[in-house]
Coordinates of C-alpha atoms in Angstrom, one line a residue:
X1 CA 4.1 -7.1 4.1
X2 CA 5.1 -3.6 4.8
X3 CA 8.4 -2.4 5.1
X4 CA 10.6 -1.9 8.2
X5 CA 14.2 -0.7 8.8
X6 CA 17.1 -3.3 8.6
X7 CA 19.2 -3.3 11.5
X8 CA 23.4 -3.2 10.6
X9 CA 23.6 -7.0 10.4
X10 CA 21.1 -6.6 7.1
X11 CA 24.2 -4.5 5.6
X12 CA 22.1 -0.9 4.9
X13 CA 19.3 1.3 5.4
X14 CA 16.9 0.0 2.8
X15 CA 13.4 -0.3 3.3
X16 CA 12.2 -3.8 2.8
X17 CA 9.4 -4.2 0.4
X18 CA 7.0 -7.0 -0.8
X19 CA 8.2 -9.6 -2.9
X20 CA 6.1 -12.1 -5.0
X21 CA 9.1 -14.6 -4.4
X22 CA 8.3 -14.8 -0.5
X23 CA 5.2 -16.5 -0.4
X24 CA 3.2 -18.7 1.8
X25 CA 4.1 -21.9 0.2
X26 CA 7.4 -23.4 -1.1
X27 CA 6.2 -23.4 -4.5
X28 CA 7.2 -20.3 -5.7
X29 CA 10.5 -18.9 -6.3
X30 CA 11.2 -17.5 -2.7
X31 CA 10.5 -20.4 -1.1
X32 CA 9.8 -18.6 2.1
X33 CA 7.1 -20.2 4.0
X34 CA 5.8 -23.8 3.7
X35 CA 2.1 -24.2 4.4
X36 CA 2.2 -26.0 7.9
X37 CA 0.1 -27.0 10.5
X38 CA 0.7 -23.6 12.6
X39 CA -2.0 -22.0 10.2
X40 CA 0.1 -19.1 9.6
X41 CA -1.9 -16.3 7.5
X42 CA -1.3 -16.3 3.7
X43 CA 0.3 -12.7 3.8
X44 CA 2.7 -13.7 6.8
X45 CA 5.9 -13.6 5.0
X46 CA 9.5 -14.5 6.0
X47 CA 12.1 -11.3 6.3
X48 CA 15.9 -12.3 6.0
X49 CA 16.1 -12.7 1.9
X50 CA 14.2 -9.7 1.2
X51 CA 15.6 -7.7 3.8
X52 CA 19.4 -8.8 2.2
X53 CA 18.2 -8.3 -1.0
X54 CA 16.9 -4.6 -0.2
X55 CA 20.4 -3.7 1.0
X56 CA 22.4 -4.9 -2.0
X57 CA 23.2 -8.4 -0.8
X58 CA 23.0 -11.0 -3.7
X59 CA 20.9 -13.8 -2.2
X60 CA 20.3 -16.2 -5.7
X61 CA 22.5 -18.7 -4.3
X62 CA 20.3 -18.4 -0.6
X63 CA 17.2 -19.0 -2.4
X64 CA 18.3 -21.5 -4.5
X65 CA 19.4 -23.4 -1.2
X66 CA 16.2 -22.8 0.8
X67 CA 14.0 -24.0 -2.5
X68 CA 15.9 -27.2 -2.2
X69 CA 15.5 -27.5 1.5
X70 CA 11.8 -26.8 0.8
X71 CA 11.5 -29.6 -1.9
X72 CA 12.9 -32.3 0.4
X73 CA 10.5 -31.0 3.5
X74 CA 7.7 -31.4 1.2
X75 CA 8.4 -34.8 0.7
X76 CA 7.7 -35.7 4.6
X77 CA 4.5 -37.4 5.4
X78 CA 3.2 -37.6 8.9
X79 CA 4.5 -41.3 8.9
X80 CA 7.5 -40.3 7.3
X81 CA 8.3 -37.9 10.3
X82 CA 8.1 -41.2 12.7
X83 CA 10.2 -43.4 10.9
X84 CA 14.2 -44.4 11.6
X85 CA 16.4 -42.2 9.7
X86 CA 18.0 -45.8 8.6
X87 CA 14.8 -46.7 6.7
X88 CA 13.4 -43.2 5.7
X89 CA 12.7 -43.1 1.9
X90 CA 11.2 -39.9 1.4
X91 CA 13.4 -37.6 2.5
X92 CA 17.4 -37.1 1.5
X93 CA 18.7 -36.6 4.5
X94 CA 22.4 -35.8 3.0
X95 CA 20.9 -33.4 0.8
X96 CA 18.8 -31.7 3.4
X97 CA 21.6 -30.6 5.5
X98 CA 23.8 -29.8 2.9
X99 CA 20.8 -27.4 1.4
X100 CA 21.0 -26.1 5.1
X101 CA 24.8 -25.6 4.8
X102 CA 24.5 -23.9 1.3
X103 CA 22.3 -21.3 2.5
X104 CA 24.3 -20.3 5.5
X105 CA 27.3 -20.4 3.7
X106 CA 25.9 -18.0 1.0
X107 CA 24.8 -15.5 3.8
X108 CA 27.9 -15.4 5.4
X109 CA 31.0 -16.3 3.0
X110 CA 30.5 -13.7 0.3
X111 CA 31.4 -16.2 -2.2
X112 CA 30.8 -15.9 -5.8
X113 CA 30.0 -19.9 -6.3
X114 CA 27.7 -21.9 -4.1
X115 CA 28.4 -24.6 -2.0
X116 CA 29.0 -27.9 -4.2
X117 CA 26.0 -29.9 -2.8
X118 CA 26.6 -32.6 -5.3
X119 CA 30.4 -33.0 -4.5
X120 CA 29.7 -33.2 -0.6
X121 CA 26.8 -36.0 -1.9
X122 CA 29.7 -38.0 -3.5
X123 CA 31.9 -37.7 -0.5
X124 CA 29.5 -38.9 1.7
X125 CA 28.9 -41.8 -0.9
X126 CA 32.1 -42.7 -0.5
X127 CA 31.9 -43.4 2.8
X128 CA 30.2 -46.6 2.0
X129 CA 32.6 -47.4 -0.5
X130 CA 35.1 -47.1 1.6
X131 CA 33.6 -49.4 4.0
X132 CA 33.0 -52.1 1.5
X133 CA 36.4 -52.3 0.2
X134 CA 37.7 -52.5 3.9
X135 CA 35.2 -54.7 5.8
X136 CA 33.5 -56.4 2.5
X137 CA 33.7 -59.6 4.7
X138 CA 31.4 -58.5 7.3
X139 CA 28.4 -58.9 5.0
X140 CA 28.5 -62.6 5.2
X141 CA 29.1 -62.4 9.0
X142 CA 26.5 -61.6 11.9
X143 CA 24.7 -58.7 12.0
X144 CA 26.5 -57.9 15.3
X145 CA 29.7 -58.3 13.4
X146 CA 29.0 -56.0 11.1
X147 CA 27.6 -53.1 13.4
X148 CA 31.1 -53.7 15.0
X149 CA 32.9 -53.1 12.2
X150 CA 30.8 -50.1 11.1
X151 CA 31.3 -48.4 14.1
X152 CA 35.0 -49.4 14.3
X153 CA 35.3 -47.8 10.3
X154 CA 33.6 -44.7 11.4
X155 CA 35.4 -43.8 14.7
X156 CA 38.7 -45.2 14.4
X157 CA 39.4 -45.9 10.6
X158 CA 37.9 -42.6 9.6
X159 CA 38.4 -40.9 13.0
X160 CA 34.8 -39.1 13.1
X161 CA 34.4 -37.8 16.9
X162 CA 31.8 -36.0 18.5
X163 CA 32.3 -32.4 19.6
X164 CA 33.5 -32.0 23.0
X165 CA 32.2 -28.4 23.4
X166 CA 29.6 -28.8 26.4
X167 CA 28.2 -25.2 26.8
X168 CA 28.3 -24.3 22.9
X169 CA 28.8 -26.2 19.9
X170 CA 31.6 -25.4 17.8
X171 CA 30.3 -24.0 14.5
X172 CA 32.1 -26.4 12.5
X173 CA 30.5 -29.5 14.0
X174 CA 26.9 -28.3 12.9
X175 CA 27.2 -28.2 9.3
X176 CA 27.5 -31.4 7.5
X177 CA 30.3 -30.5 4.7
X178 CA 32.5 -29.2 7.7
X179 CA 32.2 -32.6 9.7
X180 CA 32.8 -34.5 6.3
X181 CA 36.1 -32.5 6.0
X182 CA 37.1 -32.3 9.5
X183 CA 35.7 -35.4 11.1
X184 CA 34.4 -33.4 14.1
X185 CA 30.4 -33.1 14.5
X186 CA 27.5 -33.0 16.8
X187 CA 25.4 -36.0 17.5
X188 CA 22.8 -35.0 14.9
X189 CA 25.6 -34.9 12.2
X190 CA 27.1 -38.2 13.4
X191 CA 24.1 -39.8 13.3
X192 CA 23.0 -38.8 9.8
X193 CA 26.2 -39.9 8.4
X194 CA 26.0 -43.1 10.6
X195 CA 22.3 -43.9 9.0
X196 CA 23.2 -42.6 5.3
X197 CA 26.0 -45.6 5.5
X198 CA 23.7 -48.0 6.5
X199 CA 20.9 -46.7 4.0
X200 CA 23.3 -47.1 1.2
X201 CA 24.4 -50.5 1.9
X202 CA 21.0 -51.4 2.3
X203 CA 20.3 -49.8 -1.3
X204 CA 23.0 -52.0 -2.5
X205 CA 21.7 -55.3 -1.3
X206 CA 24.3 -55.9 1.1
X207 CA 22.6 -55.4 4.2
X208 CA 19.4 -57.2 4.5
X209 CA 18.3 -56.6 8.1
X210 CA 17.0 -53.7 10.0
X211 CA 19.3 -51.2 12.2
X212 CA 18.3 -48.7 14.4
X213 CA 20.4 -45.5 15.4
X214 CA 20.5 -44.8 18.6
X215 CA 21.4 -41.3 20.1
X216 CA 23.2 -41.0 23.8
X217 CA 21.6 -38.8 26.0
X218 CA 24.8 -37.8 27.7
X219 CA 27.6 -35.4 26.2
X220 CA 30.0 -37.5 25.1
X221 CA 28.8 -40.5 23.6
X222 CA 28.3 -41.1 19.6
X223 CA 25.6 -42.6 18.3
X224 CA 25.6 -46.3 17.3
X225 CA 23.4 -49.1 15.7
X226 CA 21.1 -51.4 17.1
X227 CA 19.3 -54.7 15.4
X228 CA 15.7 -53.7 15.2
X229 CA 14.7 -56.9 16.4
X230 CA 17.0 -56.7 19.6
X231 CA 15.7 -53.2 20.5
X232 CA 14.2 -52.9 24.1
X233 CA 11.4 -50.7 24.9
X234 CA 13.9 -48.4 27.0
X235 CA 15.7 -47.7 23.7
X236 CA 13.1 -46.6 21.8
X237 CA 13.0 -43.0 23.3
X238 CA 16.7 -42.9 21.9
X239 CA 15.9 -43.8 18.7
X240 CA 16.4 -41.2 16.1
X241 CA 13.5 -40.6 14.1
X242 CA 13.4 -38.3 10.8
X243 CA 11.8 -35.5 12.3
X244 CA 13.8 -35.8 15.4
X245 CA 17.2 -35.6 13.5
X246 CA 15.9 -32.3 11.5
X247 CA 14.6 -30.6 14.7
X248 CA 18.2 -31.4 16.5
X249 CA 20.0 -30.2 13.2
X250 CA 18.3 -26.8 12.9
X251 CA 18.0 -25.8 16.7
X252 CA 21.3 -26.6 17.1
X253 CA 22.2 -23.9 14.8
X254 CA 19.5 -21.9 16.3
X255 CA 21.1 -22.3 19.5
X256 CA 24.9 -22.2 18.1
X257 CA 24.2 -18.6 16.4
X258 CA 21.7 -17.3 19.1
X259 CA 22.8 -13.3 19.6
X260 CA 22.5 -13.5 23.0
X261 CA 24.6 -16.1 24.4
X262 CA 25.4 -15.1 28.1
X263 CA 23.5 -16.9 30.9
X264 CA 22.8 -20.0 29.8
X265 CA 20.2 -20.9 32.3
X266 CA 17.7 -19.1 31.0
X267 CA 16.0 -19.8 27.7
X268 CA 17.5 -18.2 24.4
X269 CA 14.0 -16.3 24.3
X270 CA 14.3 -14.9 27.6
X271 CA 17.6 -13.9 27.1
X272 CA 16.5 -12.0 24.1
X273 CA 13.6 -10.6 25.4
X274 CA 15.9 -9.5 28.4
X275 CA 18.0 -7.7 26.3
X276 CA 15.0 -6.1 24.5
X277 CA 13.9 -4.7 27.8
X278 CA 17.4 -3.3 29.0
X279 CA 16.6 0.2 27.9
X280 CA 13.8 0.3 30.1
X281 CA 15.4 1.2 33.9
X282 CA 11.9 1.0 35.6
X283 CA 11.7 -2.8 34.5
X284 CA 15.5 -3.3 35.6
X285 CA 15.4 -2.2 39.1
X286 CA 15.7 -6.0 40.1
X287 CA 18.2 -7.0 37.9
X288 CA 22.0 -7.4 38.6
X289 CA 24.6 -5.4 37.2
X290 CA 26.1 -8.7 35.3
X291 CA 22.5 -9.4 33.7
X292 CA 22.3 -5.7 32.7
X293 CA 25.8 -5.5 31.4
X294 CA 25.2 -8.7 29.3
X295 CA 22.0 -7.9 28.0
X296 CA 23.1 -4.2 26.7
X297 CA 26.3 -6.2 25.5
X298 CA 24.2 -7.9 23.3
X299 CA 22.3 -5.6 21.9
X300 CA 25.1 -3.2 21.4
X301 CA 26.7 -5.9 19.1
X302 CA 23.8 -5.7 16.8
X303 CA 23.3 -2.2 16.9
X304 CA 26.9 -1.9 15.5
X305 CA 26.9 -4.6 13.2
X306 CA 29.2 -7.1 14.9
X307 CA 27.2 -10.3 14.1
X308 CA 29.9 -12.8 13.5
X309 CA 31.5 -13.5 16.6
X310 CA 32.2 -17.0 17.4
X311 CA 30.8 -16.7 21.2
X312 CA 28.2 -14.0 20.5
X313 CA 26.1 -15.4 17.6
X314 CA 25.3 -14.8 14.2
X315 CA 21.6 -13.5 13.8
X316 CA 21.5 -13.9 10.1
X317 CA 22.0 -17.6 10.5
X318 CA 19.9 -17.9 13.7
X319 CA 17.1 -16.0 11.7
X320 CA 17.6 -18.5 8.9
X321 CA 17.3 -21.3 11.3
X322 CA 13.9 -19.9 12.9
X323 CA 12.5 -19.6 9.1
X324 CA 13.3 -23.2 8.5
X325 CA 11.8 -24.6 11.6
X326 CA 8.6 -22.6 10.6
X327 CA 8.7 -24.4 7.5
X328 CA 9.3 -28.0 9.1
X329 CA 6.1 -27.1 11.2
X330 CA 8.1 -27.3 14.5
X331 CA 6.8 -26.3 17.6
X332 CA 5.1 -23.0 17.9
X333 CA 7.7 -21.7 20.4
X334 CA 9.3 -21.0 16.9
X335 CA 7.2 -18.6 16.0
X336 CA 8.1 -16.6 19.2
X337 CA 11.7 -16.9 18.9
X338 CA 11.4 -15.6 15.2
X339 CA 9.5 -12.7 16.3
X340 CA 11.8 -11.6 18.9
X341 CA 14.7 -11.5 16.8
X342 CA 12.8 -9.4 14.4
X343 CA 12.4 -7.0 17.3
X344 CA 15.9 -6.8 17.6
X345 CA 16.5 -6.2 13.7
X346 CA 13.9 -3.4 13.7
X347 CA 11.1 -5.2 11.8
X348 CA 8.6 -4.2 14.2
X349 CA 5.2 -4.9 12.5
X350 CA 6.4 -8.3 11.3
X351 CA 7.9 -9.2 14.8
X352 CA 4.4 -8.0 16.2
X353 CA 2.7 -10.4 14.0
X354 CA 4.7 -13.6 14.5
X355 CA 4.3 -13.1 18.4
X356 CA 0.6 -12.4 18.0
X357 CA 0.2 -15.7 15.9
X358 CA 2.2 -17.5 18.6
X359 CA -0.2 -16.3 21.3
X360 CA -3.1 -17.4 19.2
X361 CA -1.5 -21.0 18.6
X362 CA -0.6 -21.3 22.5
X363 CA -4.2 -20.6 23.8
X364 CA -5.3 -24.0 23.6
X365 CA -2.3 -25.1 26.2
X366 CA -3.2 -25.4 29.7
X367 CA -1.2 -25.4 33.1
X368 CA 2.3 -23.7 32.0
X369 CA 5.1 -24.3 34.4
X370 CA 6.9 -21.6 35.7
X371 CA 9.4 -21.0 32.8
X372 CA 6.6 -20.9 30.7
X373 CA 4.8 -18.5 32.6
X374 CA 8.0 -16.3 32.7
X375 CA 8.4 -16.7 28.7
X376 CA 4.2 -15.7 28.3
X377 CA 4.8 -12.6 30.4
X378 CA 8.1 -11.5 28.2
X379 CA 5.9 -12.2 25.0
X380 CA 3.2 -9.9 26.6
X381 CA 5.5 -7.1 27.3
X382 CA 7.1 -6.9 24.0
X383 CA 3.6 -6.7 22.3
X384 CA 2.9 -3.9 24.4
X385 CA 6.0 -2.3 23.5
X386 CA 5.5 -3.0 19.8
X387 CA 2.0 -1.7 19.7
X388 CA 3.5 1.5 21.3
X389 CA 6.1 1.7 18.9
X390 CA 3.4 1.1 15.5
X391 CA 1.0 3.6 17.3
X392 CA 3.7 6.4 16.9
X393 CA 3.6 8.3 13.5
X394 CA 6.6 8.8 11.7
X395 CA 8.4 6.7 14.4
X396 CA 12.1 6.7 13.3
X397 CA 15.3 5.1 15.0
X398 CA 17.6 7.1 17.2
X399 CA 20.0 8.8 15.5
X400 CA 22.9 6.6 17.3
X401 CA 22.0 3.6 16.1
X402 CA 21.0 5.1 12.3
X403 CA 24.7 6.4 12.2
X404 CA 25.7 2.9 12.7
X405 CA 24.1 1.7 9.5
X406 CA 27.0 3.4 7.6
X407 CA 29.5 1.4 9.2
X408 CA 30.6 -2.2 9.8
X409 CA 28.9 -3.5 7.2
X410 CA 31.4 -6.5 6.7
X411 CA 31.4 -9.2 9.1
X412 CA 35.2 -9.0 9.6

């Protein structure tokens, strides 16, 4: 993969070089891309870790955490994806979530030590031990009594609660280690903790019946358990499967750290695409002043190296979430979203590769809705712009942007 200019969030002006550690499978050192149903070309690689390395940022711990994530995803079979999280035996969901947290922590904390994954695994296991000591009599009671005790233990005794943020998830609520510490989490994090307690108790032989975890379809309810034999057909759509949980965790992260947060009525991709087009006045004649200001503000923040504002995203963590979603073989729109972020970072060749791959994958779909048509038009405009950029010989970034590469290298 040829080099591309790094934008300020990468901490420098270094050219990204190809790296043997960024392979198309997760068997090698970089654990960059798992072979997936998206059928990405072998030479299509991820950017984030190599770009940070090139700018002098030590990504050792980030790469180790990514390798841990990949090692878990490799165990996931097609059947396992559709298995309830309480009986899933292929993937250690607790470890997987902590590897996600460990990678992102290493990207933003500047810590000289990695996130202690094993320590938090011990804290997660400790919840099961604590339940046994407090509600041991529930194991000889009816399953309904057990579930009542478990919910009381989680939501009353331990004080876990769902985050109240409706439009924008609290950053602490989307990482397992933070939720274990602060007891405030997203639906996906609380579902994971609930299921891990049930799985551990089953492993210890204390629970002998099947329990499903149901996710509420509202913004305030908390996950709760159902007896499998009592689950009705209407409950099936709310039962949390392994794939659903992993996708929800990663998409929560992508949405929480997406650099273009204003105008939530539009999809994240459309917000980023409009910011990419904001410098073209002819394309903006019908846009309102507020929309133009929002788009320009988002792009200006990236160019100035301001990438960790609570309400304006963090492009490094958005990129890492996109990369892991591609590894998970999620929907092909993840290729598109990753591509538009690469555009904003100045990786034009790589952005074009991912957007074209997305287009090739989407050709088999029929009858797109209005939103999809708008997004496809934006993809086409981005591809046209990228082709024009790459056609120009010796193209460089404007001096006003280049000068900011030497400033604001720290996130605070």
